[in-house]
Short mmCIF file of C-alpha atoms in Angstrom, two decimals:
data_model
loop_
_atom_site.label_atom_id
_atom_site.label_comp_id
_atom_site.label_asym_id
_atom_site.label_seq_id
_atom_site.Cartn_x
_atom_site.Cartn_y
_atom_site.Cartn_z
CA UNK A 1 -19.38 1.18 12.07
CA UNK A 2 -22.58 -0.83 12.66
CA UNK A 3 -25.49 -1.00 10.06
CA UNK A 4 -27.64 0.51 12.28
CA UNK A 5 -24.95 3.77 12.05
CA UNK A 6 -25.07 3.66 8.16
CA UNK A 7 -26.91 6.11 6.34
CA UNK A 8 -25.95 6.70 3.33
CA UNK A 9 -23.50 5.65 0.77
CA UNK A 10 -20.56 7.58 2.35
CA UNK A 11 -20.77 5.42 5.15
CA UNK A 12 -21.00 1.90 3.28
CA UNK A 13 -17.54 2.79 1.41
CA UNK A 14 -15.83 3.64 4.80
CA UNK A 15 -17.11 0.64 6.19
CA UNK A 16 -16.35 -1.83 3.22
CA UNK A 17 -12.11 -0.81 3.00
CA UNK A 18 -9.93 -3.14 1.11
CA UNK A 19 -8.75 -4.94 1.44
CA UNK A 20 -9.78 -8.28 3.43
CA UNK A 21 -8.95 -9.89 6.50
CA UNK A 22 -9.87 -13.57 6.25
CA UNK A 23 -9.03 -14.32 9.80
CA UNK A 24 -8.63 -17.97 9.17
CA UNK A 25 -12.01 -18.49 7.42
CA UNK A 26 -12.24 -20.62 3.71
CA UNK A 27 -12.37 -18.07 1.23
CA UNK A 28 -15.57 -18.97 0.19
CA UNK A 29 -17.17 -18.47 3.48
CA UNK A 30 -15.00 -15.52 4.22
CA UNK A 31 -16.42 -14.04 0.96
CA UNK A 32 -19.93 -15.00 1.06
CA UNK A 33 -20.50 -13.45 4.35
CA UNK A 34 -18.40 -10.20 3.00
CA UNK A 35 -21.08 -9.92 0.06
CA UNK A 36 -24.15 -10.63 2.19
CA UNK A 37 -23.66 -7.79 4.56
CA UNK A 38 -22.11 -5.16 1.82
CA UNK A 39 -25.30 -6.07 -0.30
CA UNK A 40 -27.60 -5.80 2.70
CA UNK A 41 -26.06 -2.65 3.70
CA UNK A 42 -26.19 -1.41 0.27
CA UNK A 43 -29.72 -2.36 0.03
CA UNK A 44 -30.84 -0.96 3.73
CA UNK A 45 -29.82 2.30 2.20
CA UNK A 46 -30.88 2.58 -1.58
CA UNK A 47 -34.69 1.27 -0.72
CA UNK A 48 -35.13 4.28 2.01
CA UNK A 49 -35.80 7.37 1.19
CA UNK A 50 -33.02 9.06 -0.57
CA UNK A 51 -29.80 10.08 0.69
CA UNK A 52 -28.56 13.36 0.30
CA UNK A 53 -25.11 12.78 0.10
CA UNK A 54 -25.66 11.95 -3.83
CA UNK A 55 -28.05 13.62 -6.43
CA UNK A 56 -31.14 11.41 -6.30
CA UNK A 57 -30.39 9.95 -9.93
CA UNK A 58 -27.98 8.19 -8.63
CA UNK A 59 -30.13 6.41 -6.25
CA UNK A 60 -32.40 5.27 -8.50
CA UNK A 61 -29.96 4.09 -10.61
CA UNK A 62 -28.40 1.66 -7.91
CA UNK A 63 -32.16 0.54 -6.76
CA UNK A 64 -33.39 0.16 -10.35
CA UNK A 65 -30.33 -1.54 -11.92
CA UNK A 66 -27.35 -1.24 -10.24
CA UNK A 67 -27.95 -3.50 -7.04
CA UNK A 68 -29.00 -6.33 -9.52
CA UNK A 69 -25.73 -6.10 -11.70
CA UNK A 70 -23.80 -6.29 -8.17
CA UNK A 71 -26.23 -9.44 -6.98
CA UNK A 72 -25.38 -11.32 -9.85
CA UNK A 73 -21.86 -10.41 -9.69
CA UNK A 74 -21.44 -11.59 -6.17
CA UNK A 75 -23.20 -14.68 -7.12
CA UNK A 76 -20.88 -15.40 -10.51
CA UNK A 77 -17.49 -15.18 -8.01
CA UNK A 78 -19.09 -17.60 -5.63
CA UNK A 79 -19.90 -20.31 -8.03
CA UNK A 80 -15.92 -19.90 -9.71
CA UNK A 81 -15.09 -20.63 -6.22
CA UNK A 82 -17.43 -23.72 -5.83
CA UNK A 83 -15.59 -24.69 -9.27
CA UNK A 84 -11.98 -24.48 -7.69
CA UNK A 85 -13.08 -26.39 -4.65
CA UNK A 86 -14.24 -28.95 -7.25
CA UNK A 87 -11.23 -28.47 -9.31
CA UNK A 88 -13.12 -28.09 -12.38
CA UNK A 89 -10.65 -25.83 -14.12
CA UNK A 90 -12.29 -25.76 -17.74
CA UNK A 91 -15.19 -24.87 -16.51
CA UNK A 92 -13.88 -22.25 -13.86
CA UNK A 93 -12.04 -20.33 -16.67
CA UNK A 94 -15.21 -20.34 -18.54
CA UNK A 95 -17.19 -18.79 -15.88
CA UNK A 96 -14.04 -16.14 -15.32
CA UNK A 97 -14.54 -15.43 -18.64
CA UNK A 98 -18.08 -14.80 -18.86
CA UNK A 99 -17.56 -12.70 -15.35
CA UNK A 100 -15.48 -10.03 -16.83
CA UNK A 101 -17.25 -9.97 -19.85
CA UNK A 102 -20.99 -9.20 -18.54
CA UNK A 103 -18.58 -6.39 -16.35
CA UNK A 104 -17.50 -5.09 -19.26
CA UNK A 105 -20.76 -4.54 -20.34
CA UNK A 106 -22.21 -2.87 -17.61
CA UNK A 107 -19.21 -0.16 -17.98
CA UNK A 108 -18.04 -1.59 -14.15
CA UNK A 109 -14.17 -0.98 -15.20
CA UNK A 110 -12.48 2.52 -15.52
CA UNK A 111 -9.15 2.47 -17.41
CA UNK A 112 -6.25 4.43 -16.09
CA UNK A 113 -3.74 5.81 -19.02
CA UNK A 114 -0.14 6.47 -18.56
CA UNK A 115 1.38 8.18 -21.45
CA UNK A 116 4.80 8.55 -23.00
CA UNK A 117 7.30 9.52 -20.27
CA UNK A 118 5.85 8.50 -17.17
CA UNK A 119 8.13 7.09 -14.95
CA UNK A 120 7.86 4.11 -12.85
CA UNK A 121 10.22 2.18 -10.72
CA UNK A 122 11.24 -1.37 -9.92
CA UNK A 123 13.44 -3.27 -7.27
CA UNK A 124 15.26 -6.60 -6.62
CA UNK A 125 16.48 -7.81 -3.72
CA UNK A 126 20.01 -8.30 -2.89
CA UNK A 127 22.78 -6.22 -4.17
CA UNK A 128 23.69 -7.52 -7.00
CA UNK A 129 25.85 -6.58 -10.74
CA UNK A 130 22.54 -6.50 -12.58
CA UNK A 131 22.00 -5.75 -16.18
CA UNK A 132 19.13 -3.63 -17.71
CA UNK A 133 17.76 -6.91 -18.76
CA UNK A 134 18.19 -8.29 -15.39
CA UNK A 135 15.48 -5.58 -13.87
CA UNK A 136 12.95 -6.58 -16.73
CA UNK A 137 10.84 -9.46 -16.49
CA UNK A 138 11.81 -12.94 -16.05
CA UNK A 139 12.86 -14.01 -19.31
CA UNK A 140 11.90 -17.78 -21.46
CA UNK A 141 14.56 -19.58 -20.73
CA UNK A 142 13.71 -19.02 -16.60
CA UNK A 143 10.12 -18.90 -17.02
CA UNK A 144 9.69 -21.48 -14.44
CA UNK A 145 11.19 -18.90 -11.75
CA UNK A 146 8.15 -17.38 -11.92
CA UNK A 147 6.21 -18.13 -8.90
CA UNK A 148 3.03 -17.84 -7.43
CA UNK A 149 1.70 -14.43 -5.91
CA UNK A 150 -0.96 -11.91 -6.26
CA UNK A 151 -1.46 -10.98 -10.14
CA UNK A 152 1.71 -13.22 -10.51
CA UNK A 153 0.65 -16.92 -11.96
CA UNK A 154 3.55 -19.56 -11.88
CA UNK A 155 5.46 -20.35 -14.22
CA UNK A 156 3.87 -17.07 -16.31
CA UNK A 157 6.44 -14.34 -16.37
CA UNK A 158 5.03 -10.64 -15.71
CA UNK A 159 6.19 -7.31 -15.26
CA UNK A 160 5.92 -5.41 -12.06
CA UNK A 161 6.31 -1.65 -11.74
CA UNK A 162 5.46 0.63 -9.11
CA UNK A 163 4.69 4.65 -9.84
CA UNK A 164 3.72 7.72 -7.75
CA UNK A 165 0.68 9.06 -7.85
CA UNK A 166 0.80 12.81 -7.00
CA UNK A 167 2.87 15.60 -8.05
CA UNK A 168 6.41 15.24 -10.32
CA UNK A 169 8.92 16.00 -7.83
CA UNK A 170 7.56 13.73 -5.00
CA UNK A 171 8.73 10.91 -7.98
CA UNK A 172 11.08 8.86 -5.82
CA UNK A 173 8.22 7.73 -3.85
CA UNK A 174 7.66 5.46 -6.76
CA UNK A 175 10.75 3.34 -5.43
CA UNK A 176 9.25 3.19 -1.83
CA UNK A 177 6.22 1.83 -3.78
CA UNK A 178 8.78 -1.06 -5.21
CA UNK A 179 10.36 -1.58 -2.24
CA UNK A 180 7.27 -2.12 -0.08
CA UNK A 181 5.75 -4.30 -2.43
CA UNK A 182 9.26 -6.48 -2.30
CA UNK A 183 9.16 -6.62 1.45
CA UNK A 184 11.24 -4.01 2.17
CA UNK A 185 14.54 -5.70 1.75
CA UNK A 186 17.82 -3.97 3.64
CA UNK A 187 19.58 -4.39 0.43
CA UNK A 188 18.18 -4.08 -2.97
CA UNK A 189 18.76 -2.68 -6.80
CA UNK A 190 16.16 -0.62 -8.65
CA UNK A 191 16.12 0.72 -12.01
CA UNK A 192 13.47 3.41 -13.18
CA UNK A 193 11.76 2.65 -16.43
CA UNK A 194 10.78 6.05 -18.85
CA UNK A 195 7.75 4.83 -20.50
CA UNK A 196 8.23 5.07 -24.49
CA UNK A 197 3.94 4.84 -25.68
CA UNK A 198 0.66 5.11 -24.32
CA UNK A 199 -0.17 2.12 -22.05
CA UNK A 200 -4.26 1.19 -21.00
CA UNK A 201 -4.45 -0.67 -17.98
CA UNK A 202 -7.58 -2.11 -15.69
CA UNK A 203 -8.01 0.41 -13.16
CA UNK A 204 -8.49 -1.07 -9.70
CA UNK A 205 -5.58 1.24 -8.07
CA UNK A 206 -8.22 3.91 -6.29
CA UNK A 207 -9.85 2.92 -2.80
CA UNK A 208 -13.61 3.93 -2.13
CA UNK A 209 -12.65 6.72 -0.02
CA UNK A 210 -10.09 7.66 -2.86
CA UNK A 211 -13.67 8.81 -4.75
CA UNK A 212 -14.88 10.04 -2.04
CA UNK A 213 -12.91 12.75 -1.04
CA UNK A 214 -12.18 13.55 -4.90
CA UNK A 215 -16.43 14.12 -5.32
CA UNK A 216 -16.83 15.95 -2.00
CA UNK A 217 -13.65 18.41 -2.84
CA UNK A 218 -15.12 18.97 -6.84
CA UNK A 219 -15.28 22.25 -7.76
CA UNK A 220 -17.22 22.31 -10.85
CA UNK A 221 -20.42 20.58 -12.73
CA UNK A 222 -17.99 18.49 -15.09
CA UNK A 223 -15.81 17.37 -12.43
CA UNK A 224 -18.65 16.30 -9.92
CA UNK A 225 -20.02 14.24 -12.85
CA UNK A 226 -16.96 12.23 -13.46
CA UNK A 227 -16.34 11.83 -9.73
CA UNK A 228 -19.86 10.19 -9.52
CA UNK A 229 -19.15 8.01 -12.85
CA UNK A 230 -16.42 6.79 -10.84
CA UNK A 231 -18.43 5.94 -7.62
CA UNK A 232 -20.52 4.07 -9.79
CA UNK A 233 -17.39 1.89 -11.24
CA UNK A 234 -15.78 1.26 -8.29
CA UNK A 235 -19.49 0.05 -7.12
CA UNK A 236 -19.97 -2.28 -9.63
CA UNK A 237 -16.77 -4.00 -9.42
CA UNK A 238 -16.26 -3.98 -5.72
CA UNK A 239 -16.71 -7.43 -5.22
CA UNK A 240 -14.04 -8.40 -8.08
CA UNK A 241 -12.21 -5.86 -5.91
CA UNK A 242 -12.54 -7.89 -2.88
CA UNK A 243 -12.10 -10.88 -4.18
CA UNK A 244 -8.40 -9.84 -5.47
CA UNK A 245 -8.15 -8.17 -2.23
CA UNK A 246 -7.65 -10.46 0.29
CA UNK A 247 -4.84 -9.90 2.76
CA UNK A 248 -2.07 -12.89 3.68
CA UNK A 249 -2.36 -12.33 7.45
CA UNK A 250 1.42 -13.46 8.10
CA UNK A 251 3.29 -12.61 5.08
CA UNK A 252 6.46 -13.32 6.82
CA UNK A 253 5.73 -17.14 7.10
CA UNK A 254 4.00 -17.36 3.52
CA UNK A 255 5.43 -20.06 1.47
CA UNK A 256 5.55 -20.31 -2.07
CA UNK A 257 3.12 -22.68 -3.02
CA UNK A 258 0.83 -23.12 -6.26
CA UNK A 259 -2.80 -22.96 -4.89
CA UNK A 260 -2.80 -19.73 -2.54
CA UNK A 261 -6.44 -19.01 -1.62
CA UNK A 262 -6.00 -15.46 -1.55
CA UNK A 263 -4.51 -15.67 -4.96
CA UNK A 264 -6.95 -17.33 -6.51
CA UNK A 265 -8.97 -14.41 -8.44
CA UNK A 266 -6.08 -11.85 -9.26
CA UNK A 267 -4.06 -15.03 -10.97
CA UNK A 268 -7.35 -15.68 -12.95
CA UNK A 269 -7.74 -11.81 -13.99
CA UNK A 270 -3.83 -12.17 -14.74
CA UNK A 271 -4.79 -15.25 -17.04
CA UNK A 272 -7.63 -13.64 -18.76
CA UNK A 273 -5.32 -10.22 -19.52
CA UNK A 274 -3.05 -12.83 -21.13
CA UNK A 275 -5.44 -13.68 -23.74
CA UNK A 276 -7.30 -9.82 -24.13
CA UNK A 277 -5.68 -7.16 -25.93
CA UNK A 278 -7.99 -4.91 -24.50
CA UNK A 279 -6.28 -3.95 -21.09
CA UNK A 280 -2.14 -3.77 -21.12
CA UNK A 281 -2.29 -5.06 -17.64
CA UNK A 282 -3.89 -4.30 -14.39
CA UNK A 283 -3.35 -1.35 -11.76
CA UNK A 284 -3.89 -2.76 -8.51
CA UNK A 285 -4.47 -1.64 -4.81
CA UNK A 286 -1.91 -2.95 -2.62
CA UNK A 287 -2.99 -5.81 -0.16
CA UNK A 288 -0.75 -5.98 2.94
CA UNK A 289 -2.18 -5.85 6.11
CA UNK A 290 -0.04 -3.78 7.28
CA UNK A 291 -2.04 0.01 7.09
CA UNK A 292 0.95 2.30 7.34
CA UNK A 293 1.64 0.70 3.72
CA UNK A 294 -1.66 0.99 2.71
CA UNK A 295 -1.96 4.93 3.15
CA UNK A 296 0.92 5.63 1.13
CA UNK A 297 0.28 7.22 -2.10
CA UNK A 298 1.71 5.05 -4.63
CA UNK A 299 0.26 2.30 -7.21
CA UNK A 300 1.35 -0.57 -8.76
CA UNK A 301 1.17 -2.13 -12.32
CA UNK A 302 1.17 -5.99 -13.62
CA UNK A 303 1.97 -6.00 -17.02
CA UNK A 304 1.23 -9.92 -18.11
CA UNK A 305 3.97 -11.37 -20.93
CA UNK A 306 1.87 -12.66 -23.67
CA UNK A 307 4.64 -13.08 -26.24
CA UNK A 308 7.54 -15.19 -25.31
CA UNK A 309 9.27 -18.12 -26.71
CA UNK A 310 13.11 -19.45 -27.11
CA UNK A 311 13.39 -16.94 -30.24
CA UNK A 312 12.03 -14.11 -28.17
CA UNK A 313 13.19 -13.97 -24.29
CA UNK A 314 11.68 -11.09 -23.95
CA UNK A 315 8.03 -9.81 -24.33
CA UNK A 316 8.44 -7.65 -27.59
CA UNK A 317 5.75 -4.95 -26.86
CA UNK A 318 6.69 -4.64 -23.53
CA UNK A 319 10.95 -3.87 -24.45
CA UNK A 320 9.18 -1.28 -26.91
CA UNK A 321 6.87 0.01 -24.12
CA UNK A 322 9.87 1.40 -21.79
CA UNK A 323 13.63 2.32 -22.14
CA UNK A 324 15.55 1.71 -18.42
CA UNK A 325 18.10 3.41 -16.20
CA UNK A 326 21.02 2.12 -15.24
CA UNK A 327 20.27 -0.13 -12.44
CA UNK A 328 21.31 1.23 -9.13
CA UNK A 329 22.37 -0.42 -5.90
CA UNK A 330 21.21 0.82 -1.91
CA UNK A 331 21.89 -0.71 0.74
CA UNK A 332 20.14 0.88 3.76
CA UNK A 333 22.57 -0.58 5.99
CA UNK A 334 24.97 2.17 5.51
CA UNK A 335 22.19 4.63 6.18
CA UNK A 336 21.50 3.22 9.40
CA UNK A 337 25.34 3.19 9.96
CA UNK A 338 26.23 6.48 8.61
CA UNK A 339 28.60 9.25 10.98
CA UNK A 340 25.46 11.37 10.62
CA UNK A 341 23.06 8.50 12.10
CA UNK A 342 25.90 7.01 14.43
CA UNK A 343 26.09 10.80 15.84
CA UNK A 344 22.10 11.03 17.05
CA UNK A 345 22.65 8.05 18.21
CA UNK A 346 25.09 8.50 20.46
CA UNK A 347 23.61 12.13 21.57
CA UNK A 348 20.37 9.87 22.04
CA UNK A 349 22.07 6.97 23.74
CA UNK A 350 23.77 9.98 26.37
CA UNK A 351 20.05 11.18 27.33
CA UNK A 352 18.82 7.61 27.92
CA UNK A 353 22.18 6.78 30.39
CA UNK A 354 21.42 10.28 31.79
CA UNK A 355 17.77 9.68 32.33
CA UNK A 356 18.26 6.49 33.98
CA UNK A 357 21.00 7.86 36.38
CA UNK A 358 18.75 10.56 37.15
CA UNK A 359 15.64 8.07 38.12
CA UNK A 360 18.04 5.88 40.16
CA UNK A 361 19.46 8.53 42.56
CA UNK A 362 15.66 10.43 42.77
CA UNK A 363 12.80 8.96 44.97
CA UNK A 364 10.55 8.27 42.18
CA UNK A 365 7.09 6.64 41.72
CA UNK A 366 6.58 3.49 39.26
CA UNK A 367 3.91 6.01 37.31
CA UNK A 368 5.78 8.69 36.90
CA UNK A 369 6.28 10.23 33.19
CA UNK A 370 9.97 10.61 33.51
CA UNK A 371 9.82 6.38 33.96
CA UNK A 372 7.89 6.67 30.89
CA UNK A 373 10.21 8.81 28.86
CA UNK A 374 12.77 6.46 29.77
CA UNK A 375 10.86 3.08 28.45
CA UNK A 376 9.99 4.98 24.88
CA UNK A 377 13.95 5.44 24.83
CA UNK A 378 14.53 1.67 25.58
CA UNK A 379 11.89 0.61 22.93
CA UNK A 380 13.27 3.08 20.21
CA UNK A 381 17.09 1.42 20.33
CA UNK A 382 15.47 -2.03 20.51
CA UNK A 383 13.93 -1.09 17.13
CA UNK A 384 16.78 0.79 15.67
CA UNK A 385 18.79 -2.19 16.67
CA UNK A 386 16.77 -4.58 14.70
CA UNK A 387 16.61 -2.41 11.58
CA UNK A 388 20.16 -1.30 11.59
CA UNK A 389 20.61 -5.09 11.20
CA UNK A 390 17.79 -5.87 7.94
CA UNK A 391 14.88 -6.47 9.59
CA UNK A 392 13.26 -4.24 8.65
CA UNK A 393 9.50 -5.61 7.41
CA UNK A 394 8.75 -6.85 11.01
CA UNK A 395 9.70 -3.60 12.43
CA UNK A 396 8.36 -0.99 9.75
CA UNK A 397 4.92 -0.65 11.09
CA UNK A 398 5.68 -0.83 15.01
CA UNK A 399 8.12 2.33 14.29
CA UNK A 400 5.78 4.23 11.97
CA UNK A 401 3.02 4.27 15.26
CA UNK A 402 5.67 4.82 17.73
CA UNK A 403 6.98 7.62 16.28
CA UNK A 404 3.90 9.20 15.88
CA UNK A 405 3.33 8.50 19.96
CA UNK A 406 6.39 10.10 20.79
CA UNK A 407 5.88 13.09 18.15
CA UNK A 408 2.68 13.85 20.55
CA UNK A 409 4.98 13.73 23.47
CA UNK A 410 7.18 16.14 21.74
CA UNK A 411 4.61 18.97 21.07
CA UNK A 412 3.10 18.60 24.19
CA UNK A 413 6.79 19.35 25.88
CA UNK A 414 7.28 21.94 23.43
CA UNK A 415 3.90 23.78 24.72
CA UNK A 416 4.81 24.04 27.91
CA UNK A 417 7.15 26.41 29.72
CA UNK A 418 8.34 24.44 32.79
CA UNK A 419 8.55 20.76 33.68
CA UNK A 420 6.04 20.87 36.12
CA UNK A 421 3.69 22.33 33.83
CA UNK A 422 4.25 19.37 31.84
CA UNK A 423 4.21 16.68 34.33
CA UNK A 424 1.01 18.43 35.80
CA UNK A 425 -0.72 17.61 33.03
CA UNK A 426 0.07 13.16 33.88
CA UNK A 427 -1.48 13.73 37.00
CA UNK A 428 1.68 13.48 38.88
CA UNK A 429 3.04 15.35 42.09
CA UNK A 430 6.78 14.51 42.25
CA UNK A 431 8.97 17.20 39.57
CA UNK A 432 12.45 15.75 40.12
CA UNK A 433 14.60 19.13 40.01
CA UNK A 434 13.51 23.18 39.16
CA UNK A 435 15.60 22.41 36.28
CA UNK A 436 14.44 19.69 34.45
CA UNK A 437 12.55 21.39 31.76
CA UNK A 438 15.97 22.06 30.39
CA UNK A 439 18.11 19.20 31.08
CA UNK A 440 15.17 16.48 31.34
CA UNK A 441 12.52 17.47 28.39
CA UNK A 442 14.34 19.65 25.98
CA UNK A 443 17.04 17.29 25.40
CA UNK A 444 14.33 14.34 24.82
CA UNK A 445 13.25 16.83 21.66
CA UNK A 446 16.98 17.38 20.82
CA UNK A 447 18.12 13.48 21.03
CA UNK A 448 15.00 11.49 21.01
CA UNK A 449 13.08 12.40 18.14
CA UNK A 450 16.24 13.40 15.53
CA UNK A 451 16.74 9.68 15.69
CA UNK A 452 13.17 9.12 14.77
CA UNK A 453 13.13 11.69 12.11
CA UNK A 454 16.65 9.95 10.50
CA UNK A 455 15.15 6.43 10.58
CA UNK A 456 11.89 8.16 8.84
CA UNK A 457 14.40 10.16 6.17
CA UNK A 458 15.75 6.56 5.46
CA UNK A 459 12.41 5.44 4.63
CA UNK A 460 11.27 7.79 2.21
CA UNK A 461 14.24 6.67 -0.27
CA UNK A 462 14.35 10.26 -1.62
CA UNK A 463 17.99 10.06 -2.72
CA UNK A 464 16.82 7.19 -4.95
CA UNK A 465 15.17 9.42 -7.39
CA UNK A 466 17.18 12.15 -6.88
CA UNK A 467 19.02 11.96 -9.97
CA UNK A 468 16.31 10.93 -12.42
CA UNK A 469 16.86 13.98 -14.14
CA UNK A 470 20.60 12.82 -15.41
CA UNK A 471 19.78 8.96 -15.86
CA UNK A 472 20.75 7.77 -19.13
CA UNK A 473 17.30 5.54 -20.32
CA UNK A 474 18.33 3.17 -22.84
CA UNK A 475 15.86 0.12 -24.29
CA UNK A 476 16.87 -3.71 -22.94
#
């Protein structure tokens, strides 16, 4: 959307989503120009006349105080980046600290509560015999296993957990959550944790648009209110957002070093929960580039250890905090290889050999939609193939869009009554046979997309909370 199509506030959260793309740009340029045109935007808007998307209040809140608070903000995360190109570290930490204190000041944070039983969910890759203990954090005595990452400072052990968002029995999506945020390993264990007391983490797990469509669905006076509070928070800390936010174009070639650019602001907010009692941990957005991931409706948790020593391997709040399942193993391998997968499949594999037979004996143009039908069934075992075999992460988004291509396909076939009716809607003159609505296009909804739906079943993990009910929780 260009600035000239913004007109209100609406428009400026749609526009600004997180999180970043650097495309190859220093972070400090990358951000700078990010700031400059969010705070010219936000400014083109709040000095016109007033919106009507928000009560006017709100408006002159963001002219009259707000857009400073922001300003300075923006300003205060470009000079701790002009301190880490200068590798002034003392003094960076300094200014981090004075950042997230004048933030919590102006009321920019919201906290997000989870209380006693709440379940959440976390993964390792590789099958392996693990231990409850095993699925906790990284203990003392391997501390320096702890590597570098988003929220995740080496040589600092922390706790990762994953949770679903929505409704109770939709749970298992929690360990989808996990396993995304793992790089969707082929083989993995996970272990649910039941949450014991109340925990208070920094909430920067909602998008813009997450507000958004809460405030424009409120019902009542009380609701709208809080919606708006919330607007206002996620406001004032978007560019702390951002800067946490930035995506690792090529995640499958990132190496594990100490000084990640992208990195640099969620390991200081991971340094500064160390030393404040105030937040638990953080609740953060996921960053992947990758938008099918994005959309899903799942958070994720960093719980910092601040407590650890030879006497203590283990953070001692934290083994309070939760009691674990037995860890579990799945290895999706079998579920790509099962006799109920191996028989779509084959039904699919039949079409495809019949399809092609049937193009090869008939005089048919390059552009016809048969030769089309034909290509999506080449592409779909090419990426079966690849995931049947554990790679999976490279192939995860390229499925999720081609199966909704070839879902369109599918309705459109299932709308008409005859082939020709179909094909006369591609433009094309040639219909192979009077029968090849029923032997052509019917059998492309009975093979084709029953393989799509399996490989989509596999995804969702379901069976891996299926059982939560009869898991026996016990502490580390």
């Amino acid at each position: 959307m260009s600035s000239k199509g913004i007109i209100n506030l609406h428009d400026i959260i749609k526009k600004y989503r997180l999180p970043i793309s650097r495309r190859n740009q220093p972070i400090n340029n990358c951000l700078g120009k990010f700031f400059k045109d969010f705070y010219l935007d936000l400014k083109r808007i709040a000095t016109n006349d007033y919106p009507d998307d928000f009560p006017s209040e709100f408006y002159y809140n963001l002219v009259n105080k707000n857009m400073s608070i922001i300003s300075k903000e923006c300003t205060m995360i470009l000079d701790i980046l002009k301190l880490d190109s200068q590798n002034d570290q003392a003094t960076k930490l300094e200014k981090f600290d004075n950042l997230m204190r004048f933030l919590v000041n102006q009321h920019a944070f919201r906290v997000n509560t989870f209380y006693e039983g709440s379940l959440m969910a976390r993964i390792r890759p590789n099958i392996e015999s693990f231990e409850r203990k095993n699925m906790f954090h990284i203990p003392y005595t391997l501390r320096e296993n702890a590597s570098a990452g988003r929220f995740s400072i080496p040589n600092s052990p922390c706790l990762y957990l994953s949770f679903y968002r929505g409704f109770k029995p939709h749970n298992y999506e929690m360990v989808k959550a996990a396993w995304i945020e793992c790089g969707m390993p082929s083989k993995f264990t996970y272990c649910i944790y039941e949450l014991q007391k109340e925990l208070n983490v920094l909430h920067l797990g909602n998008s813009g648009s997450y507000y958004l469509s809460r405030y424009d669905r409120a019902k009542d006076a009380n609701e709208k209110a809080d919606r708006l509070e919330a607007i206002v928070q996620y406001l004032l800390s978007f560019p702390l957002r951002a800067a946490c936010h930035i995506s690792v174009e090529d995640k499958s070639t990132e190496t594990e070093v100490s000084c990640q650019e992208e990195y640099i602001f969620p390991q200081l907010l991971m340094q500064w929960l160390q030393n404040n009692s105030r937040f638990d941990g953080v609740g953060y957005q996921g960053a992947s580039s990758n938008p099918s991931q994005r959309d899903l409706y799942i958070g994720n948790l960093a719980l910092p250890v601040r407590n650890i020593s030879a006497k203590n391997e283990y953070d001692p709040y934290l083994k309070k905090c939760f009691k674990l399942s037995d860890p579990k193993e799945k290895d999706l391998s079998e579920d790509f290889n099962s006799d109920e997968m191996v028989q779509k499949i084959e039904a699919f594999e039949g079409y495809s050999k019949k399809l092609k037979q049937v193009l090869s004996t008939q005089n048919v143009s390059s552009n016809h939609p048969y030769t089309d039908l034909y290509s999506y069934c080449i592409h779909l075992r090419q990426i079966y193939s690849q995931m049947a075999t554990g790679n999976i992460y490279a192939f995860y988004e390229e499925f999720i869009s081609f199966y909704r291509t070839l879902q369109t396909i599918d309705t459109n076939i299932l709308n008409c009554k005859t082939a020709e009716e179909w094909i006369d809607q591609h433009d094309s003159s040639k219909l192979l046979t009077e029968t090849d609505f029923e032997h052509i296009l019917i059998p492309f909804h009975n093979t084709v997309i029953p393989v799509c739906e399996e490989i989509n079943r596999i995804f969702y993990l379901q069976d891996c909370g299926s059982c939560l009910k009869e898991m026996n929780f016990q502490n580390i």
